Short mmCIF file of C-alpha atoms in Angstrom, two decimals:
data_model
loop_
_atom_site.label_atom_id
_atom_site.label_comp_id
_atom_site.label_asym_id
_atom_site.label_seq_id
_atom_site.Cartn_x
_atom_site.Cartn_y
_atom_site.Cartn_z
CA VAL A 1 107.46 145.53 155.16
CA PHE A 2 107.03 141.81 154.89
CA LEU A 3 109.08 139.62 152.60
CA HIS A 4 107.32 136.39 151.65
CA TYR A 5 109.09 133.07 151.44
CA ALA A 6 107.70 130.18 149.44
CA GLY A 7 110.45 127.62 149.80
CA ARG A 8 112.28 129.21 146.86
CA GLY A 9 113.52 132.42 148.48
CA VAL A 10 112.23 135.98 148.39
CA PHE A 11 109.96 136.97 145.53
CA LEU A 12 111.45 139.65 143.30
CA GLU A 13 108.18 141.63 143.23
CA ASP A 14 108.20 141.84 147.03
CA LEU A 15 111.74 143.23 146.92
CA ARG A 16 110.67 145.87 144.42
CA ARG A 17 107.78 146.92 146.64
CA ALA A 18 109.97 146.98 149.74
CA SER A 19 112.46 149.15 147.94
CA THR A 20 109.74 151.56 146.86
CA VAL A 21 108.18 151.73 150.34
CA LEU A 22 111.58 152.29 151.94
CA GLU A 23 112.37 154.98 149.39
CA LEU A 24 109.03 156.67 150.11
CA ILE A 25 109.63 156.57 153.87
CA MET A 26 113.14 158.01 153.45
CA ARG A 27 111.81 160.85 151.27
CA ILE A 28 109.23 161.81 153.89
CA PHE A 29 111.73 161.78 156.73
CA SER A 30 114.77 163.31 154.99
CA PRO A 31 115.62 166.88 154.08
CA LYS A 32 116.93 167.57 150.60
CA ARG A 33 119.87 169.35 152.23
CA TYR A 34 121.32 169.83 155.71
CA VAL A 35 123.11 173.15 156.20
CA ALA A 36 124.78 174.77 159.21
CA SER A 37 122.68 177.97 159.12
CA VAL A 38 120.29 179.97 156.95
CA ASP A 39 122.99 182.44 155.85
CA ARG A 40 125.05 179.53 154.44
CA ILE A 41 122.37 178.72 151.85
CA ASP A 42 123.39 180.02 148.44
CA LEU A 43 120.55 182.09 146.94
CA ASP A 44 121.97 181.88 143.41
CA THR A 45 121.79 178.07 143.58
CA LEU A 46 118.18 178.17 144.78
CA TRP A 47 117.29 180.56 141.95
CA ALA A 48 119.07 178.37 139.38
CA ASP A 49 117.08 175.40 140.71
CA GLY A 50 113.86 177.25 139.84
CA LYS A 51 112.98 178.27 143.39
CA ARG A 52 111.13 181.57 143.67
CA ALA A 53 109.51 181.26 147.11
CA ILE A 54 111.08 180.53 150.48
CA LEU A 55 109.03 179.37 153.46
CA LEU A 56 110.93 179.88 156.71
CA ASP A 57 110.50 178.65 160.25
CA ARG A 58 110.95 181.28 162.96
CA ASP A 59 112.20 179.85 166.25
CA ASN A 60 115.81 178.65 166.15
CA THR A 61 115.87 179.03 162.35
CA LEU A 62 115.62 182.81 161.94
CA VAL A 63 115.39 183.87 165.58
CA PRO A 64 117.44 182.13 168.30
CA ARG A 65 115.15 181.00 171.10
CA ASP A 66 117.49 182.29 173.79
CA THR A 67 117.80 185.92 172.56
CA GLU A 68 114.74 186.75 170.41
CA GLN A 69 117.13 188.87 168.29
CA VAL A 70 117.64 188.11 164.60
CA PRO A 71 121.38 187.71 163.93
CA ALA A 72 122.88 190.26 161.51
CA ALA A 73 123.97 187.50 159.09
CA VAL A 74 120.39 186.19 158.86
CA SER A 75 118.99 189.70 158.32
CA ALA A 76 121.52 190.31 155.55
CA TRP A 77 120.64 186.97 153.91
CA LEU A 78 116.91 187.82 153.99
CA GLU A 79 117.62 191.26 152.47
CA ALA A 80 119.63 189.58 149.71
CA ALA A 81 116.76 187.13 149.10
CA HIS A 82 114.29 190.02 148.77
CA ALA A 83 116.66 191.86 146.41
CA LYS A 84 117.05 188.74 144.24
CA GLY A 85 113.26 188.55 143.86
CA PHE A 86 112.36 185.71 146.20
CA LYS A 87 108.93 185.77 147.84
CA LEU A 88 109.31 185.01 151.55
CA CYS A 89 106.88 183.78 154.18
CA MET A 90 107.53 182.85 157.81
CA VAL A 91 105.55 179.76 158.83
CA SER A 92 105.80 179.20 162.58
CA ASN A 93 104.30 176.77 165.07
CA ASN A 94 104.75 179.46 167.72
CA TRP A 95 101.44 180.15 169.51
CA HIS A 96 102.48 183.69 170.44
CA ARG A 97 101.08 185.43 167.38
CA ASP A 98 102.35 188.83 168.53
CA GLN A 99 105.96 187.57 168.61
CA VAL A 100 105.67 185.94 165.19
CA MET A 101 104.11 189.02 163.60
CA ALA A 102 106.64 191.37 165.25
CA SER A 103 109.51 189.30 163.82
CA ALA A 104 107.82 189.20 160.42
CA ARG A 105 107.35 192.99 160.37
CA GLU A 106 110.96 193.53 161.43
CA LEU A 107 112.18 191.27 158.60
CA GLY A 108 109.65 192.35 155.96
CA LEU A 109 108.07 188.91 155.67
CA GLU A 110 104.58 187.53 155.25
CA ALA A 111 103.79 185.34 158.27
CA ILE A 112 101.59 182.51 159.48
CA SER A 113 101.54 181.58 163.17
CA HIS A 114 99.93 178.53 164.81
CA ALA A 115 101.06 176.52 161.77
CA MET A 116 100.61 173.10 163.40
CA LYS A 117 103.50 171.56 161.45
CA PRO A 118 104.03 168.74 160.49
CA ALA A 119 100.54 169.13 159.01
CA PRO A 120 101.09 170.71 155.58
CA PHE A 121 98.08 173.07 155.63
CA ALA A 122 99.90 176.23 156.75
CA LEU A 123 102.60 175.66 154.13
CA LYS A 124 99.97 175.36 151.43
CA ALA A 125 98.38 178.58 152.74
CA GLY A 126 101.80 180.25 152.62
CA LEU A 127 102.30 179.13 149.02
CA LYS A 128 98.87 180.48 148.09
CA ARG A 129 99.63 183.78 149.81
CA LEU A 130 102.91 184.05 147.85
CA GLY A 131 101.34 182.93 144.57
CA ALA A 132 103.82 180.07 144.25
CA THR A 133 103.62 176.36 143.53
CA ALA A 134 105.25 173.65 145.64
CA ASN A 135 107.85 173.08 142.90
CA GLU A 136 108.87 176.74 143.05
CA ALA A 137 109.32 176.71 146.82
CA VAL A 138 111.72 175.54 149.47
CA LEU A 139 111.09 175.28 153.21
CA ILE A 140 113.94 176.08 155.61
CA GLY A 141 113.67 174.99 159.23
CA ASP A 142 115.58 173.58 162.18
CA GLN A 143 113.40 170.62 163.15
CA LEU A 144 113.24 167.31 161.36
CA TYR A 145 109.91 166.20 162.84
CA THR A 146 108.00 169.43 162.19
CA ASP A 147 109.62 171.53 159.48
CA VAL A 148 111.06 168.82 157.23
CA TRP A 149 108.05 166.53 157.53
CA SER A 150 105.57 169.33 156.77
CA GLY A 151 107.57 170.46 153.75
CA ASN A 152 107.87 166.94 152.43
CA PHE A 153 104.15 166.28 153.02
CA ALA A 154 103.36 169.49 151.11
CA GLY A 155 105.63 168.48 148.22
CA VAL A 156 108.10 171.30 148.90
CA ASP A 157 111.87 170.79 148.88
CA THR A 158 113.29 171.08 152.40
CA ILE A 159 116.52 172.38 153.87
CA LEU A 160 117.25 171.52 157.48
CA VAL A 161 119.50 173.93 159.37
CA LYS A 162 121.16 173.45 162.72
CA PRO A 163 119.24 175.17 165.54
CA GLN A 164 120.68 178.59 166.42
CA ALA A 165 120.46 177.96 170.16
CA THR A 166 120.46 174.98 172.47
CA GLN A 167 117.52 176.31 174.48
CA ASP A 168 114.29 174.59 173.43
CA LEU A 169 110.87 173.80 174.75
CA TRP A 170 110.81 170.62 176.84
CA TYR A 171 109.06 168.55 174.16
CA THR A 172 111.40 169.83 171.45
CA GLN A 173 114.33 168.62 173.56
CA ILE A 174 112.85 165.11 173.39
CA PHE A 175 112.53 165.33 169.59
CA ARG A 176 116.15 166.53 169.40
CA ILE A 177 117.32 163.20 170.88
CA PHE A 178 115.68 161.31 168.02
CA GLU A 179 116.85 163.90 165.48
CA ARG A 180 120.48 163.39 166.48
CA ARG A 181 120.12 159.66 165.85
CA ALA A 182 118.35 160.20 162.52
CA LEU A 183 120.93 162.73 161.32
CA ARG A 184 124.12 161.04 162.51
CA ASP A 185 125.02 159.80 159.00
CA LEU A 186 123.83 162.89 157.12
CA PRO A 187 126.70 165.30 156.43
CA CYS A 188 126.06 168.94 157.24
CA GLU A 189 127.18 171.60 154.78
CA GLU A 190 129.21 173.96 156.92
#
């Protein structure tokens, strides 16, 4: 963003544009909320906010990467979401379709693998599959540069959760370094 000087200081219009561009950039890069784990997200609040569909990442959001077992608290939260009437779809970048579909079957979820987040296309396909609009949906994931960006690009509210395990793919470990810097001033709802 360039601010122009003409011997009289900064033009007010340039400041307005800079503010708008900065605001746009922050909206793309920021989750609506940052929560310790999926089971800490209050379903009644989501429902009251008009949310009827939940798009969920798999690895380190629902399923810890180091165990491949869904924690009991997460399973209970998903059951409560189903019972409340939410439509749920797992949207995963994981290339192992069999693992994604096995987790989805176990949890009673629709699923999309090979999502290629941060591109928003798989999220839009998930919304279509659930019969929901972007305004009715929320995306929950553990990665700022894939999950949050894709949700924001798709016009879906986003909730970032802390990863369930420290084990990650090598390239995700690199992203985590930048995530820690980006999130250092964002309080996490424990």
